[in-house]
Amino acid sequence: MEPDSGRADPRTIVIAGGGTAGWMTAAALGRFLGKAMRIRLVESDEIGTIGVGESTIPQIRVFNQALGIDEDSFVRATQATFKLAIEFVGWLRPGHRYMHAFGDIGRDSGLAPFHHSWLRGRREGVARDLACYSLNNMAALGERMQRGPARTAAMLPDMPYAFQFDAGLYAAFLRRFAEERGVVRTQGRIAQVERDAQSGDVSALILADGQSIRGDMFIDCTGFGGLLIARTLGSEFEDWSHWLPCDRAMAVPSGRTDAFTPYTRATAHGAGWQWRIPLQHRTGNGIVYASGHLSDDEAASRLLANLDSEPLGDPRPLRFTTGKRKEMWKANVIAVGLSAGFLEPLESTSIHLIQTAISRLLKLLPGDRPTQAQRDRFNRESDFEYARIRDFLILHYRANARNELFWQERRAATVPEALADRIALWEADGHIVREQDELFTEVAWLQVFAGQGLVPAGNHPLADVPSRAGLAEYLDLIEKLIAREVAQMPTHAGFIAAHCAARAAA
Ligand code: FAD
């Protein structure tokens, strides 16, 4: 269908690649620009997608809502479950566990964030585990789920949630959505990329069967290979593997279990970690490891030995390097998804980075031709976002008390200056500062600092004002209100059965 914008010759945006990045981009561009521009997508069945990426963070709901997607239909179509937190098992030392739960913790009193009261309370023996003051954490532990405001006390925060879903089904769901909004899909392998001799811009994708797909702007969603941004335009890769050395993974699905935990589990092992992501129809599993410390064969047997249901195939190996492209927007090409960079899957940030790249693209969408100012802005914002997430991930590895060589090296390694500054701020008096609009909030940093065993020497002086008895009463009240709220929530499995059970799993 022709766009009806009134322009004689509507511009064409071509998306190269049809993985999660390609179809999320196509769905958003179809939804918001479908009437003003031609949107095309090229994908190759022969090459396929990476086929992992099942755990998300709450911002995915903003994306789905912006597109006008009905949540329960989406959950059913993608065999999704709800996610309230990530559980970290064995990251401080074997046997230890904590959660990074979404949502607020406790209740701030005056100027000092809640955690200063908790730090003082802990020192004085009147505070319980940090988890007791987080609605998400307690609901996750109890395998409960509800949507909307708290039912039993107005002072309790909302319970933000994300999804654990089948990435292939999500891409298929978005494909239907995008095609209904005029996005034109072509199946075929891109064999050659044509460039304008004068400007150096990409002008067309030439497919193996000879078809030529011309465009004004190109979105590179071709995955790790970065066919346009790297192989054609030569945007360099900034390698961060000296900070985050895991470089391989093996993924294997296993049978459905009744324990649809409303959280993803990340269990540390001697040279990395293993994920467990329960969906309605199966469980996603994978092992992430540093190849210098663990062989592929050992990784495969370790993965298979730690499943809680029968494997549904053989482990599938994946290789990656943590880092990002120096320029994610170069000439008339914008990289979105794995072609732009990858920060290992520990905090489930990749799909979110696709989402923010799309909103940045929509915000800075050029008129007739992209300008250097637009590219610079896009690249600066992306750099900041990637670097702050990188630092958050490094913290999980850095503060550990494990004995294996891999973990000893992580403890001894130097960290980026910005992270060293944050750790120093925390270790003195428990201060946490969120920079600009970086992804992870103060409470996210708090849970990982505390979970990884970093204890500050002091706390904000304002938290010293109440009496010890007053502080104990305050902490006790929050804990009781949270426990009462969680007790009346349906179970996670019951909630899914009532609202959004997928057909195959019903
Ligand atoms: P791909 O899925 O690789 O898609 C590339 C597309 O480009 C395909 O359609 C392919 O056919 C096409 N293509 C490539 N070359 C050509 C060509 N020459 N011609 C035509 N088409 C071509 N993210 C999360 O948010 N949560 C997670 O839990 C998570 N876990 C992960 C675990 C691991 C081990 C890894 C490696 C990644 C994980 N990710 C996760 C990241 C997530 O998988 C990706 O961000 C997401 O799948 C997007 O991938 P993509 O679309 O960029 O690339």
PDB file of N, CA and C in Angstrom, residues 274-327:
ATOM      1  N   GLN A 274      25.155 -19.470  34.701  1.00  0.00           N
ATOM      2  CA  GLN A 274      24.137 -20.195  33.932  1.00  0.00           C
ATOM      3  C   GLN A 274      22.770 -19.544  34.145  1.00  0.00           C
ATOM      4  N   TRP A 275      21.993 -19.413  33.050  1.00  0.00           N
ATOM      5  CA  TRP A 275      20.665 -18.812  33.219  1.00  0.00           C
ATOM      6  C   TRP A 275      19.560 -19.859  33.181  1.00  0.00           C
ATOM      7  N   ARG A 276      18.468 -19.519  33.830  1.00  0.00           N
ATOM      8  CA  ARG A 276      17.249 -20.345  33.787  1.00  0.00           C
ATOM      9  C   ARG A 276      16.078 -19.381  33.637  1.00  0.00           C
ATOM     10  N   ILE A 277      15.330 -19.558  32.542  1.00  0.00           N
ATOM     11  CA  ILE A 277      14.227 -18.646  32.240  1.00  0.00           C
ATOM     12  C   ILE A 277      12.975 -19.480  31.973  1.00  0.00           C
ATOM     13  N   PRO A 278      12.053 -19.556  32.926  1.00  0.00           N
ATOM     14  CA  PRO A 278      10.869 -20.404  32.735  1.00  0.00           C
ATOM     15  C   PRO A 278       9.803 -19.720  31.888  1.00  0.00           C
ATOM     16  N   LEU A 279       9.380 -20.390  30.815  1.00  0.00           N
ATOM     17  CA  LEU A 279       8.288 -19.898  29.970  1.00  0.00           C
ATOM     18  C   LEU A 279       7.095 -20.829  30.184  1.00  0.00           C
ATOM     19  N   GLN A 280       5.980 -20.527  29.527  1.00  0.00           N
ATOM     20  CA  GLN A 280       4.802 -21.383  29.734  1.00  0.00           C
ATOM     21  C   GLN A 280       4.998 -22.763  29.120  1.00  0.00           C
ATOM     22  N   HIS A 281       5.676 -22.849  27.955  1.00  0.00           N
ATOM     23  CA  HIS A 281       5.758 -24.141  27.268  1.00  0.00           C
ATOM     24  C   HIS A 281       7.091 -24.852  27.449  1.00  0.00           C
ATOM     25  N   ARG A 282       8.104 -24.155  27.949  1.00  0.00           N
ATOM     26  CA  ARG A 282       9.411 -24.780  28.149  1.00  0.00           C
ATOM     27  C   ARG A 282      10.256 -23.882  29.040  1.00  0.00           C
ATOM     28  N   THR A 283      11.468 -24.352  29.357  1.00  0.00           N
ATOM     29  CA  THR A 283      12.381 -23.521  30.144  1.00  0.00           C
ATOM     30  C   THR A 283      13.596 -23.205  29.273  1.00  0.00           C
ATOM     31  N   GLY A 284      13.986 -21.937  29.243  1.00  0.00           N
ATOM     32  CA  GLY A 284      15.194 -21.550  28.513  1.00  0.00           C
ATOM     33  C   GLY A 284      16.394 -21.656  29.451  1.00  0.00           C
ATOM     34  N   ASN A 285      17.471 -22.272  28.962  1.00  0.00           N
ATOM     35  CA  ASN A 285      18.686 -22.412  29.781  1.00  0.00           C
ATOM     36  C   ASN A 285      19.889 -22.064  28.935  1.00  0.00           C
ATOM     37  N   GLY A 286      20.924 -21.593  29.596  1.00  0.00           N
ATOM     38  CA  GLY A 286      22.157 -21.356  28.866  1.00  0.00           C
ATOM     39  C   GLY A 286      23.292 -21.157  29.837  1.00  0.00           C
ATOM     40  N   ILE A 287      24.479 -21.468  29.362  1.00  0.00           N
ATOM     41  CA  ILE A 287      25.669 -21.245  30.191  1.00  0.00           C
ATOM     42  C   ILE A 287      26.528 -20.198  29.498  1.00  0.00           C
ATOM     43  N   VAL A 288      27.008 -19.254  30.273  1.00  0.00           N
ATOM     44  CA  VAL A 288      27.866 -18.176  29.765  1.00  0.00           C
ATOM     45  C   VAL A 288      29.231 -18.390  30.409  1.00  0.00           C
ATOM     46  N   TYR A 289      30.295 -18.338  29.629  1.00  0.00           N
ATOM     47  CA  TYR A 289      31.602 -18.652  30.210  1.00  0.00           C
ATOM     48  C   TYR A 289      32.747 -17.984  29.460  1.00  0.00           C
ATOM     49  N   ALA A 290      33.888 -17.964  30.143  1.00  0.00           N
ATOM     50  CA  ALA A 290      35.101 -17.398  29.539  1.00  0.00           C
ATOM     51  C   ALA A 290      35.883 -18.558  28.949  1.00  0.00           C
ATOM     52  N   SER A 291      36.145 -18.521  27.636  1.00  0.00           N
ATOM     53  CA  SER A 291      36.756 -19.679  26.978  1.00  0.00           C
ATOM     54  C   SER A 291      38.176 -19.942  27.482  1.00  0.00           C
ATOM     55  N   GLY A 292      38.816 -18.943  28.043  1.00  0.00           N
ATOM     56  CA  GLY A 292      40.152 -19.159  28.606  1.00  0.00           C
ATOM     57  C   GLY A 292      40.108 -19.987  29.874  1.00  0.00           C
ATOM     58  N   HIS A 293      38.938 -20.139  30.454  1.00  0.00           N
ATOM     59  CA  HIS A 293      38.823 -20.832  31.740  1.00  0.00           C
ATOM     60  C   HIS A 293      38.002 -22.105  31.683  1.00  0.00           C
ATOM     61  N   LEU A 294      37.272 -22.316  30.601  1.00  0.00           N
ATOM     62  CA  LEU A 294      36.398 -23.491  30.523  1.00  0.00           C
ATOM     63  C   LEU A 294      36.300 -23.928  29.071  1.00  0.00           C
ATOM     64  N   SER A 295      36.466 -25.232  28.819  1.00  0.00           N
ATOM     65  CA  SER A 295      36.366 -25.712  27.441  1.00  0.00           C
ATOM     66  C   SER A 295      34.892 -25.838  27.046  1.00  0.00           C
ATOM     67  N   ASP A 296      34.642 -25.909  25.750  1.00  0.00           N
ATOM     68  CA  ASP A 296      33.262 -26.040  25.270  1.00  0.00           C
ATOM     69  C   ASP A 296      32.632 -27.344  25.774  1.00  0.00           C
ATOM     70  N   ASP A 297      33.423 -28.423  25.783  1.00  0.00           N
ATOM     71  CA  ASP A 297      32.875 -29.705  26.247  1.00  0.00           C
ATOM     72  C   ASP A 297      32.487 -29.644  27.720  1.00  0.00           C
ATOM     73  N   GLU A 298      33.368 -29.029  28.507  1.00  0.00           N
ATOM     74  CA  GLU A 298      33.049 -28.911  29.946  1.00  0.00           C
ATOM     75  C   GLU A 298      31.813 -28.033  30.148  1.00  0.00           C
ATOM     76  N   ALA A 299      31.729 -26.975  29.343  1.00  0.00           N
ATOM     77  CA  ALA A 299      30.576 -26.069  29.472  1.00  0.00           C
ATOM     78  C   ALA A 299      29.286 -26.818  29.156  1.00  0.00           C
ATOM     79  N   ALA A 300      29.315 -27.619  28.074  1.00  0.00           N
ATOM     80  CA  ALA A 300      28.106 -28.354  27.687  1.00  0.00           C
ATOM     81  C   ALA A 300      27.706 -29.337  28.788  1.00  0.00           C
ATOM     82  N   SER A 301      28.681 -30.069  29.342  1.00  0.00           N
ATOM     83  CA  SER A 301      28.257 -31.030  30.372  1.00  0.00           C
ATOM     84  C   SER A 301      27.819 -30.317  31.648  1.00  0.00           C
ATOM     85  N   ARG A 302      28.438 -29.193  31.967  1.00  0.00           N
ATOM     86  CA  ARG A 302      27.995 -28.453  33.157  1.00  0.00           C
ATOM     87  C   ARG A 302      26.564 -27.938  32.972  1.00  0.00           C
ATOM     88  N   LEU A 303      26.296 -27.454  31.773  1.00  0.00           N
ATOM     89  CA  LEU A 303      24.942 -26.950  31.486  1.00  0.00           C
ATOM     90  C   LEU A 303      23.910 -28.062  31.648  1.00  0.00           C
ATOM     91  N   LEU A 304      24.208 -29.207  31.007  1.00  0.00           N
ATOM     92  CA  LEU A 304      23.232 -30.301  31.016  1.00  0.00           C
ATOM     93  C   LEU A 304      23.058 -30.905  32.411  1.00  0.00           C
ATOM     94  N   ALA A 305      24.114 -30.821  33.216  1.00  0.00           N
ATOM     95  CA  ALA A 305      24.034 -31.388  34.567  1.00  0.00           C
ATOM     96  C   ALA A 305      23.198 -30.502  35.494  1.00  0.00           C
ATOM     97  N   ASN A 306      22.937 -29.288  35.076  1.00  0.00           N
ATOM     98  CA  ASN A 306      22.241 -28.359  35.971  1.00  0.00           C
ATOM     99  C   ASN A 306      20.894 -27.889  35.425  1.00  0.00           C
ATOM    100  N   LEU A 307      20.198 -28.770  34.735  1.00  0.00           N
ATOM    101  CA  LEU A 307      18.858 -28.439  34.253  1.00  0.00           C
ATOM    102  C   LEU A 307      17.836 -29.024  35.233  1.00  0.00           C
ATOM    103  N   ASP A 308      16.676 -28.390  35.329  1.00  0.00           N
ATOM    104  CA  ASP A 308      15.679 -29.003  36.216  1.00  0.00           C
ATOM    105  C   ASP A 308      14.578 -29.726  35.451  1.00  0.00           C
ATOM    106  N   SER A 309      14.802 -29.945  34.138  1.00  0.00           N
ATOM    107  CA  SER A 309      13.885 -30.782  33.349  1.00  0.00           C
ATOM    108  C   SER A 309      14.687 -31.329  32.162  1.00  0.00           C
ATOM    109  N   GLU A 310      14.101 -32.249  31.421  1.00  0.00           N
ATOM    110  CA  GLU A 310      14.792 -32.915  30.308  1.00  0.00           C
ATOM    111  C   GLU A 310      15.182 -31.935  29.201  1.00  0.00           C
ATOM    112  N   PRO A 311      16.423 -31.981  28.686  1.00  0.00           N
ATOM    113  CA  PRO A 311      16.777 -31.103  27.564  1.00  0.00           C
ATOM    114  C   PRO A 311      15.956 -31.448  26.326  1.00  0.00           C
ATOM    115  N   LEU A 312      15.639 -30.443  25.533  1.00  0.00           N
ATOM    116  CA  LEU A 312      14.827 -30.680  24.326  1.00  0.00           C
ATOM    117  C   LEU A 312      15.684 -30.646  23.064  1.00  0.00           C
ATOM    118  N   GLY A 313      16.981 -30.819  23.202  1.00  0.00           N
ATOM    119  CA  GLY A 313      17.881 -30.807  22.055  1.00  0.00           C
ATOM    120  C   GLY A 313      19.319 -30.784  22.571  1.00  0.00           C
ATOM    121  N   ASP A 314      20.237 -30.544  21.640  1.00  0.00           N
ATOM    122  CA  ASP A 314      21.645 -30.443  22.037  1.00  0.00           C
ATOM    123  C   ASP A 314      21.985 -28.981  22.316  1.00  0.00           C
ATOM    124  N   PRO A 315      22.950 -28.730  23.218  1.00  0.00           N
ATOM    125  CA  PRO A 315      23.356 -27.340  23.481  1.00  0.00           C
ATOM    126  C   PRO A 315      23.868 -26.676  22.201  1.00  0.00           C
ATOM    127  N   ARG A 316      23.458 -25.438  22.002  1.00  0.00           N
ATOM    128  CA  ARG A 316      23.825 -24.708  20.785  1.00  0.00           C
ATOM    129  C   ARG A 316      24.888 -23.668  21.150  1.00  0.00           C
ATOM    130  N   PRO A 317      26.099 -23.765  20.536  1.00  0.00           N
ATOM    131  CA  PRO A 317      27.165 -22.837  20.927  1.00  0.00           C
ATOM    132  C   PRO A 317      27.006 -21.453  20.312  1.00  0.00           C
ATOM    133  N   LEU A 318      27.381 -20.438  21.060  1.00  0.00           N
ATOM    134  CA  LEU A 318      27.335 -19.048  20.589  1.00  0.00           C
ATOM    135  C   LEU A 318      28.628 -18.359  21.029  1.00  0.00           C
ATOM    136  N   ARG A 319      29.165 -17.542  20.152  1.00  0.00           N
ATOM    137  CA  ARG A 319      30.386 -16.804  20.510  1.00  0.00           C
ATOM    138  C   ARG A 319      30.102 -15.322  20.462  1.00  0.00           C
ATOM    139  N   PHE A 320      30.708 -14.575  21.360  1.00  0.00           N
ATOM    140  CA  PHE A 320      30.499 -13.127  21.323  1.00  0.00           C
ATOM    141  C   PHE A 320      31.680 -12.399  21.954  1.00  0.00           C
ATOM    142  N   THR A 321      31.772 -11.138  21.695  1.00  0.00           N
ATOM    143  CA  THR A 321      32.756 -10.277  22.358  1.00  0.00           C
ATOM    144  C   THR A 321      31.981  -9.105  22.941  1.00  0.00           C
ATOM    145  N   THR A 322      32.190  -8.864  24.208  1.00  0.00           N
ATOM    146  CA  THR A 322      31.473  -7.761  24.830  1.00  0.00           C
ATOM    147  C   THR A 322      32.085  -6.426  24.403  1.00  0.00           C
ATOM    148  N   GLY A 323      31.233  -5.520  23.998  1.00  0.00           N
ATOM    149  CA  GLY A 323      31.712  -4.207  23.552  1.00  0.00           C
ATOM    150  C   GLY A 323      30.682  -3.567  22.655  1.00  0.00           C
ATOM    151  N   LYS A 324      31.097  -2.519  21.959  1.00  0.00           N
ATOM    152  CA  LYS A 324      30.131  -1.811  21.105  1.00  0.00           C
ATOM    153  C   LYS A 324      30.828  -1.131  19.931  1.00  0.00           C
ATOM    154  N   ARG A 325      30.026  -0.786  18.946  1.00  0.00           N
ATOM    155  CA  ARG A 325      30.575  -0.051  17.802  1.00  0.00           C
ATOM    156  C   ARG A 325      30.920   1.367  18.229  1.00  0.00           C
ATOM    157  N   LYS A 326      32.044   1.880  17.735  1.00  0.00           N
ATOM    158  CA  LYS A 326      32.416   3.262  18.074  1.00  0.00           C
ATOM    159  C   LYS A 326      31.373   4.219  17.531  1.00  0.00           C
ATOM    160  N   GLU A 327      30.925   3.981  16.289  1.00  0.00           N
ATOM    161  CA  GLU A 327      29.831   4.788  15.748  1.00  0.00           C
ATOM    162  C   GLU A 327      28.681   3.847  15.425  1.00  0.00           C
TER     163      GLU A 327
END
